PDB file of C-alpha atoms in Angstrom:
ATOM      1  CA  GLU A 388     -40.490  66.282  -6.811  1.00 47.00           C
ATOM      2  CA  THR A 389     -40.475  66.398  -2.812  1.00 52.00           C
ATOM      3  CA  GLY A 390     -40.780  69.982  -2.773  1.00 85.00           C
ATOM      4  CA  VAL A 391     -38.183  70.357   0.461  1.00 93.00           C
ATOM      5  CA  THR A 392     -35.802  72.802  -0.165  1.00 94.00           C
ATOM      6  CA  GLN A 393     -32.853  73.929   1.821  1.00 96.00           C
ATOM      7  CA  SER A 394     -30.334  76.548   2.276  1.00 96.00           C
ATOM      8  CA  PRO A 395     -27.780  77.408   1.412  1.00 96.00           C
ATOM      9  CA  THR A 396     -26.075  74.321  -0.440  1.00 96.00           C
ATOM     10  CA  HIS A 397     -22.533  74.607   1.022  1.00 96.00           C
ATOM     11  CA  LEU A 398     -21.110  75.989   3.866  1.00 96.00           C
ATOM     12  CA  ILE A 399     -17.913  76.726   5.230  1.00 98.00           C
ATOM     13  CA  LYS A 400     -17.160  77.635   9.010  1.00 97.00           C
ATOM     14  CA  THR A 401     -14.829  77.484  11.566  1.00 97.00           C
ATOM     15  CA  ARG A 402     -14.057  75.766  14.950  1.00 97.00           C
ATOM     16  CA  GLY A 403     -16.260  77.341  18.223  1.00 97.00           C
ATOM     17  CA  GLN A 404     -18.491  79.691  15.436  1.00 98.00           C
ATOM     18  CA  GLN A 405     -22.470  79.056  15.516  1.00 98.00           C
ATOM     19  CA  VAL A 406     -24.599  78.045  12.387  1.00 98.00           C
ATOM     20  CA  THR A 407     -27.877  77.977  11.167  1.00 98.00           C
ATOM     21  CA  LEU A 408     -29.476  76.036   8.638  1.00 98.00           C
ATOM     22  CA  ARG A 409     -33.069  76.188   6.969  1.00 97.00           C
ATOM     23  CA  CYS A 410     -35.441  74.061   5.552  1.00 96.00           C
ATOM     24  CA  SER A 411     -38.576  74.551   4.031  1.00 94.00           C
ATOM     25  CA  SER A 412     -41.149  71.392   3.194  1.00 89.00           C
ATOM     26  CA  GLN A 413     -44.235  71.359   1.380  1.00 80.00           C
ATOM     27  CA  SER A 414     -47.547  72.876   2.502  1.00 78.00           C
ATOM     28  CA  GLY A 415     -49.688  70.288   4.929  1.00 79.00           C
ATOM     29  CA  HIS A 416     -46.443  68.628   6.064  1.00 82.00           C
ATOM     30  CA  ASN A 417     -46.610  69.014  10.002  1.00 83.00           C
ATOM     31  CA  THR A 418     -43.545  67.237  10.659  1.00 89.00           C
ATOM     32  CA  VAL A 419     -39.826  67.725  10.090  1.00 92.00           C
ATOM     33  CA  SER A 420     -36.729  66.077  10.573  1.00 94.00           C
ATOM     34  CA  TRP A 421     -33.048  66.681  10.612  1.00 97.00           C
ATOM     35  CA  TYR A 422     -30.423  64.132   9.956  1.00 97.00           C
ATOM     36  CA  GLN A 423     -26.730  64.457   9.556  1.00 98.00           C
ATOM     37  CA  GLN A 424     -24.948  62.476   7.411  1.00 96.00           C
ATOM     38  CA  ALA A 425     -20.852  61.757   7.834  1.00 95.00           C
ATOM     39  CA  LEU A 426     -18.789  60.642   4.602  1.00 91.00           C
ATOM     40  CA  GLY A 427     -19.760  56.857   3.463  1.00 90.00           C
ATOM     41  CA  GLN A 428     -22.232  56.560   6.556  1.00 93.00           C
ATOM     42  CA  GLY A 429     -25.936  56.257   6.738  1.00 94.00           C
ATOM     43  CA  PRO A 430     -27.791  59.801   7.852  1.00 96.00           C
ATOM     44  CA  GLN A 431     -28.041  60.038  11.913  1.00 96.00           C
ATOM     45  CA  PHE A 432     -31.534  60.850  13.439  1.00 95.00           C
ATOM     46  CA  ILE A 433     -30.683  64.600  15.288  1.00 96.00           C
ATOM     47  CA  PHE A 434     -34.071  65.693  15.760  1.00 94.00           C
ATOM     48  CA  GLN A 435     -37.684  65.821  14.583  1.00 93.00           C
ATOM     49  CA  TYR A 436     -40.738  68.829  15.160  1.00 92.00           C
ATOM     50  CA  TYR A 437     -44.426  67.793  14.939  1.00 89.00           C
ATOM     51  CA  ARG A 438     -46.503  71.404  14.892  1.00 87.00           C
ATOM     52  CA  GLU A 439     -43.657  73.484  16.253  1.00 90.00           C
ATOM     53  CA  GLU A 440     -42.783  71.121  19.227  1.00 91.00           C
ATOM     54  CA  GLU A 441     -39.723  69.002  19.696  1.00 90.00           C
ATOM     55  CA  ASN A 442     -41.433  65.691  19.121  1.00 89.00           C
ATOM     56  CA  GLY A 443     -37.993  63.035  19.301  1.00 89.00           C
ATOM     57  CA  ARG A 444     -34.151  63.739  19.492  1.00 92.00           C
ATOM     58  CA  GLY A 445     -31.306  61.886  18.454  1.00 92.00           C
ATOM     59  CA  ASN A 446     -28.256  61.313  20.503  1.00 93.00           C
ATOM     60  CA  PHE A 447     -26.711  64.487  19.676  1.00 96.00           C
ATOM     61  CA  PRO A 448     -25.895  67.323  22.032  1.00 96.00           C
ATOM     62  CA  PRO A 449     -27.386  70.230  23.715  1.00 96.00           C
ATOM     63  CA  ARG A 450     -26.009  72.828  21.115  1.00 97.00           C
ATOM     64  CA  PHE A 451     -27.835  71.223  18.616  1.00 97.00           C
ATOM     65  CA  SER A 452     -30.976  72.816  18.694  1.00 96.00           C
ATOM     66  CA  GLY A 453     -33.818  73.734  16.172  1.00 96.00           C
ATOM     67  CA  LEU A 454     -37.025  75.792  15.146  1.00 95.00           C
ATOM     68  CA  GLN A 455     -40.290  74.942  13.408  1.00 93.00           C
ATOM     69  CA  PHE A 456     -42.408  77.538  12.260  1.00 91.00           C
ATOM     70  CA  PRO A 457     -46.217  77.694  11.435  1.00 88.00           C
ATOM     71  CA  ASN A 458     -45.388  78.391   7.467  1.00 85.00           C
ATOM     72  CA  TYR A 459     -43.708  74.616   7.455  1.00 84.00           C
ATOM     73  CA  SER A 460     -39.741  76.245   7.299  1.00 92.00           C
ATOM     74  CA  SER A 461     -37.597  74.972   9.765  1.00 95.00           C
ATOM     75  CA  GLU A 462     -34.023  76.002  11.192  1.00 97.00           C
ATOM     76  CA  LEU A 463     -31.225  73.820  12.638  1.00 98.00           C
ATOM     77  CA  ASN A 464     -28.558  75.336  14.601  1.00 98.00           C
ATOM     78  CA  VAL A 465     -25.255  74.238  15.821  1.00 98.00           C
ATOM     79  CA  ASN A 466     -23.691  76.093  18.555  1.00 97.00           C
ATOM     80  CA  ALA A 467     -19.836  75.826  19.114  1.00 97.00           C
ATOM     81  CA  LEU A 468     -18.956  73.809  15.930  1.00 98.00           C
ATOM     82  CA  GLU A 469     -16.255  71.179  16.413  1.00 97.00           C
ATOM     83  CA  LEU A 470     -14.451  69.835  13.636  1.00 97.00           C
ATOM     84  CA  ASP A 471     -16.745  66.452  13.367  1.00 96.00           C
ATOM     85  CA  ASP A 472     -19.813  68.594  12.854  1.00 97.00           C
ATOM     86  CA  SER A 473     -18.531  68.452   9.228  1.00 97.00           C
ATOM     87  CA  ALA A 474     -21.407  66.435   7.397  1.00 97.00           C
ATOM     88  CA  LEU A 475     -24.214  66.892   4.733  1.00 97.00           C
ATOM     89  CA  TYR A 476     -27.167  67.830   6.971  1.00 98.00           C
ATOM     90  CA  LEU A 477     -30.705  66.749   5.700  1.00 97.00           C
ATOM     91  CA  CYS A 478     -34.137  67.953   6.614  1.00 95.00           C
ATOM     92  CA  ALA A 479     -37.240  65.534   5.362  1.00 94.00           C
ATOM     93  CA  SER A 480     -40.828  65.963   5.863  1.00 91.00           C
ATOM     94  CA  SER A 481     -43.530  63.376   6.244  1.00 86.00           C
ATOM     95  CA  TYR A 482     -46.593  62.633   4.564  1.00 79.00           C
ATOM     96  CA  LEU A 483     -48.878  59.765   5.594  1.00 75.00           C
ATOM     97  CA  ALA A 484     -45.817  57.958   6.830  1.00 76.00           C
ATOM     98  CA  GLU A 485     -43.340  58.408   3.864  1.00 83.00           C
ATOM     99  CA  GLN A 486     -40.488  60.684   4.580  1.00 87.00           C
ATOM    100  CA  PHE A 487     -39.319  63.176   1.906  1.00 90.00           C
ATOM    101  CA  PHE A 488     -35.708  64.621   1.740  1.00 93.00           C
ATOM    102  CA  GLY A 489     -34.154  67.924   0.509  1.00 94.00           C
ATOM    103  CA  PRO A 490     -31.198  68.503  -1.157  1.00 94.00           C
ATOM    104  CA  GLY A 491     -29.081  68.818   1.819  1.00 96.00           C
ATOM    105  CA  THR A 492     -26.508  71.623   3.218  1.00 97.00           C
ATOM    106  CA  ARG A 493     -22.875  70.681   2.893  1.00 97.00           C
ATOM    107  CA  LEU A 494     -20.907  72.039   6.142  1.00 97.00           C
ATOM    108  CA  THR A 495     -17.585  72.042   6.523  1.00 97.00           C
ATOM    109  CA  VAL A 496     -15.573  72.803   9.959  1.00 97.00           C
ATOM    110  CA  LEU A 497     -12.289  73.939   9.626  1.00 96.00           C
TER     111      LEU A 497
ATOM    112  CA  LYS B 160     -31.482  48.985  19.832  1.00 87.00           C
ATOM    113  CA  GLN B 161     -32.553  48.862  16.387  1.00 91.00           C
ATOM    114  CA  GLU B 162     -29.452  48.159  13.707  1.00 94.00           C
ATOM    115  CA  VAL B 163     -29.998  48.283   9.860  1.00 96.00           C
ATOM    116  CA  THR B 164     -26.871  45.910   7.544  1.00 97.00           C
ATOM    117  CA  GLN B 165     -26.755  46.163   4.005  1.00 96.00           C
ATOM    118  CA  ILE B 166     -24.623  44.020   2.199  1.00 92.00           C
ATOM    119  CA  PRO B 167     -22.201  44.156   0.545  1.00 91.00           C
ATOM    120  CA  ALA B 168     -21.344  47.872   0.964  1.00 94.00           C
ATOM    121  CA  ALA B 169     -20.593  48.042  -2.912  1.00 95.00           C
ATOM    122  CA  LEU B 170     -21.464  46.450  -5.714  1.00 95.00           C
ATOM    123  CA  SER B 171     -20.253  46.633  -9.983  1.00 96.00           C
ATOM    124  CA  VAL B 172     -22.520  44.789 -12.676  1.00 96.00           C
ATOM    125  CA  PRO B 173     -22.416  45.236 -16.191  1.00 97.00           C
ATOM    126  CA  GLU B 174     -25.468  46.763 -17.773  1.00 97.00           C
ATOM    127  CA  GLY B 175     -28.637  44.448 -18.266  1.00 97.00           C
ATOM    128  CA  GLU B 176     -28.558  42.660 -15.198  1.00 96.00           C
ATOM    129  CA  ASN B 177     -31.102  41.996 -12.766  1.00 97.00           C
ATOM    130  CA  LEU B 178     -30.032  42.929  -9.505  1.00 95.00           C
ATOM    131  CA  VAL B 179     -30.763  42.117  -5.579  1.00 96.00           C
ATOM    132  CA  LEU B 180     -29.901  44.695  -2.999  1.00 96.00           C
ATOM    133  CA  ASN B 181     -30.326  43.277   0.855  1.00 96.00           C
ATOM    134  CA  CYS B 182     -30.899  44.962   3.910  1.00 97.00           C
ATOM    135  CA  SER B 183     -31.383  43.395   7.460  1.00 97.00           C
ATOM    136  CA  PHE B 184     -32.675  44.822  10.678  1.00 96.00           C
ATOM    137  CA  THR B 185     -32.381  43.290  14.341  1.00 95.00           C
ATOM    138  CA  ASP B 186     -35.770  44.424  15.610  1.00 90.00           C
ATOM    139  CA  SER B 187     -38.986  43.013  13.818  1.00 88.00           C
ATOM    140  CA  ALA B 188     -40.801  45.742  15.454  1.00 88.00           C
ATOM    141  CA  ILE B 189     -40.704  48.181  12.730  1.00 89.00           C
ATOM    142  CA  TYR B 190     -43.883  50.281  11.927  1.00 87.00           C
ATOM    143  CA  ASN B 191     -42.049  50.890   7.930  1.00 91.00           C
ATOM    144  CA  LEU B 192     -39.280  50.532   5.737  1.00 94.00           C
ATOM    145  CA  GLN B 193     -38.336  52.618   3.150  1.00 95.00           C
ATOM    146  CA  TRP B 194     -35.704  52.412   0.456  1.00 97.00           C
ATOM    147  CA  PHE B 195     -33.616  55.295  -1.072  1.00 97.00           C
ATOM    148  CA  ARG B 196     -31.822  56.105  -3.484  1.00 97.00           C
ATOM    149  CA  GLN B 197     -29.035  58.938  -3.064  1.00 96.00           C
ATOM    150  CA  ASP B 198     -26.519  60.674  -6.325  1.00 95.00           C
ATOM    151  CA  PRO B 199     -23.435  61.723  -4.792  1.00 90.00           C
ATOM    152  CA  GLY B 200     -23.280  64.559  -2.957  1.00 85.00           C
ATOM    153  CA  LYS B 201     -27.413  64.908  -3.175  1.00 89.00           C
ATOM    154  CA  GLY B 202     -29.986  64.380  -0.876  1.00 92.00           C
ATOM    155  CA  LEU B 203     -32.206  61.263  -0.807  1.00 94.00           C
ATOM    156  CA  THR B 204     -35.051  60.361  -3.159  1.00 94.00           C
ATOM    157  CA  SER B 205     -37.858  58.006  -1.982  1.00 93.00           C
ATOM    158  CA  LEU B 206     -38.087  54.685  -4.263  1.00 96.00           C
ATOM    159  CA  LEU B 207     -40.529  52.660  -2.554  1.00 95.00           C
ATOM    160  CA  LEU B 208     -42.198  52.484   1.191  1.00 93.00           C
ATOM    161  CA  ILE B 209     -43.721  49.366   2.750  1.00 93.00           C
ATOM    162  CA  GLN B 210     -45.873  49.610   5.776  1.00 89.00           C
ATOM    163  CA  SER B 211     -45.282  47.016   8.062  1.00 85.00           C
ATOM    164  CA  SER B 212     -48.983  44.896   6.841  1.00 88.00           C
ATOM    165  CA  GLN B 213     -47.453  45.336   3.415  1.00 91.00           C
ATOM    166  CA  ARG B 214     -44.986  42.358   2.101  1.00 92.00           C
ATOM    167  CA  GLU B 215     -44.036  44.324  -1.059  1.00 95.00           C
ATOM    168  CA  GLN B 216     -44.232  47.595  -3.496  1.00 95.00           C
ATOM    169  CA  THR B 217     -43.452  47.865  -6.979  1.00 96.00           C
ATOM    170  CA  SER B 218     -42.561  50.942  -9.051  1.00 95.00           C
ATOM    171  CA  GLY B 219     -41.438  50.697 -12.457  1.00 96.00           C
ATOM    172  CA  ARG B 220     -38.790  48.182 -12.778  1.00 97.00           C
ATOM    173  CA  LEU B 221     -38.166  48.330  -8.774  1.00 97.00           C
ATOM    174  CA  ASN B 222     -39.744  45.745  -6.311  1.00 97.00           C
ATOM    175  CA  ALA B 223     -39.310  45.961  -2.776  1.00 97.00           C
ATOM    176  CA  SER B 224     -40.130  43.158  -0.880  1.00 96.00           C
ATOM    177  CA  LEU B 225     -40.217  43.223   3.033  1.00 95.00           C
ATOM    178  CA  ASP B 226     -40.532  39.949   5.729  1.00 94.00           C
ATOM    179  CA  LYS B 227     -40.745  41.275   9.315  1.00 91.00           C
ATOM    180  CA  SER B 228     -40.350  37.851  10.899  1.00 91.00           C
ATOM    181  CA  SER B 229     -36.994  37.332   9.530  1.00 94.00           C
ATOM    182  CA  GLY B 230     -35.803  40.946   9.433  1.00 94.00           C
ATOM    183  CA  ARG B 231     -34.888  41.198   5.754  1.00 96.00           C
ATOM    184  CA  SER B 232     -36.083  43.376   2.995  1.00 97.00           C
ATOM    185  CA  THR B 233     -34.968  42.856  -0.818  1.00 97.00           C
ATOM    186  CA  LEU B 234     -34.965  45.868  -3.279  1.00 97.00           C
ATOM    187  CA  TYR B 235     -34.980  43.658  -7.061  1.00 97.00           C
ATOM    188  CA  ILE B 236     -33.819  45.918  -9.802  1.00 97.00           C
ATOM    189  CA  ALA B 237     -34.987  44.873 -13.028  1.00 97.00           C
ATOM    190  CA  ALA B 238     -32.818  45.678 -16.433  1.00 97.00           C
ATOM    191  CA  SER B 239     -30.117  47.600 -14.490  1.00 97.00           C
ATOM    192  CA  GLN B 240     -28.795  50.762 -16.761  1.00 97.00           C
ATOM    193  CA  PRO B 241     -26.136  52.942 -16.052  1.00 97.00           C
ATOM    194  CA  GLY B 242     -28.676  55.510 -14.877  1.00 96.00           C
ATOM    195  CA  ASP B 243     -29.120  53.321 -11.870  1.00 97.00           C
ATOM    196  CA  SER B 244     -25.458  53.871 -10.446  1.00 97.00           C
ATOM    197  CA  ALA B 245     -25.929  55.751  -7.188  1.00 97.00           C
ATOM    198  CA  THR B 246     -25.784  54.837  -3.651  1.00 97.00           C
ATOM    199  CA  TYR B 247     -29.093  52.484  -2.133  1.00 98.00           C
ATOM    200  CA  LEU B 248     -30.389  52.907   1.258  1.00 97.00           C
ATOM    201  CA  CYS B 249     -32.843  51.094   3.394  1.00 97.00           C
ATOM    202  CA  ALA B 250     -34.140  52.554   6.628  1.00 96.00           C
ATOM    203  CA  VAL B 251     -36.957  51.606   8.888  1.00 95.00           C
ATOM    204  CA  ILE B 252     -39.376  53.393  11.260  1.00 90.00           C
ATOM    205  CA  GLN B 253     -39.943  51.601  14.819  1.00 79.00           C
ATOM    206  CA  GLY B 254     -43.467  51.189  16.191  1.00 70.00           C
ATOM    207  CA  GLY B 255     -43.906  53.982  18.782  1.00 68.00           C
ATOM    208  CA  SER B 256     -41.064  56.021  17.146  1.00 68.00           C
ATOM    209  CA  GLU B 257     -40.753  58.947  14.347  1.00 72.00           C
ATOM    210  CA  LYS B 258     -37.161  58.370  12.915  1.00 87.00           C
ATOM    211  CA  LEU B 259     -35.696  56.740  10.560  1.00 93.00           C
ATOM    212  CA  VAL B 260     -32.924  54.465  11.354  1.00 95.00           C
ATOM    213  CA  PHE B 261     -30.650  53.797   8.239  1.00 96.00           C
ATOM    214  CA  GLY B 262     -27.778  50.992   7.180  1.00 95.00           C
ATOM    215  CA  LYS B 263     -24.787  52.766   6.008  1.00 95.00           C
ATOM    216  CA  GLY B 264     -26.016  52.154   2.075  1.00 96.00           C
ATOM    217  CA  MET B 265     -24.752  50.108  -0.873  1.00 96.00           C
ATOM    218  CA  LYS B 266     -22.854  51.842  -4.044  1.00 97.00           C
ATOM    219  CA  LEU B 267     -24.335  50.476  -7.425  1.00 97.00           C
ATOM    220  CA  THR B 268     -22.256  51.123 -10.223  1.00 97.00           C
ATOM    221  CA  VAL B 269     -23.564  49.850 -13.298  1.00 97.00           C
ATOM    222  CA  ASN B 270     -21.009  49.706 -16.186  1.00 96.00           C
ATOM    223  CA  PRO B 271     -22.589  50.228 -19.852  1.00 95.00           C
TER     224      PRO B 271
END
């Protein structure tokens, strides 16, 4: 059991809206990463946070932003939603070089 | 730019077969390689982590090997069972980077 949880499980939004996805990792896991997985594809790296600071970013526009909090929780915020943002969003926490994933949030943009 | 490839994209086998899943990557300067399992609509479950200094890792019926020089990893599944049906993904982390670079995965179906 990884101990990484995500909420909500599913979410439906309309184009142009904003969304916040949440992740909670285990105590002691100082690094959290967010990934986007489109249907039939491997996950794509969005960004990573280490001790509340952004520590690497993938090829995603600035309307994708994040926060990490001292209690090992984190958020992914997406502004001005587009249809192509529909995907499974995964967060992962790292411990001893191994990454552990949460169950994901399925976002549908209509 | 690191690229990870998994071929074939799907595999269907009868129960009991021993399986080899392949993963290749273009840049051998990796920090580690990790194999995951994903059930439909679910998150990723870590199966095995191989660090760059290691050649293989084993867990139960699973064995993963790593050949950095040739840019290849294999995941061996012994005596496959219907419960092994899932999508298997491999991913690498570059030295000096913090992100996992994934292949597209291989969908495995084990028929009873």
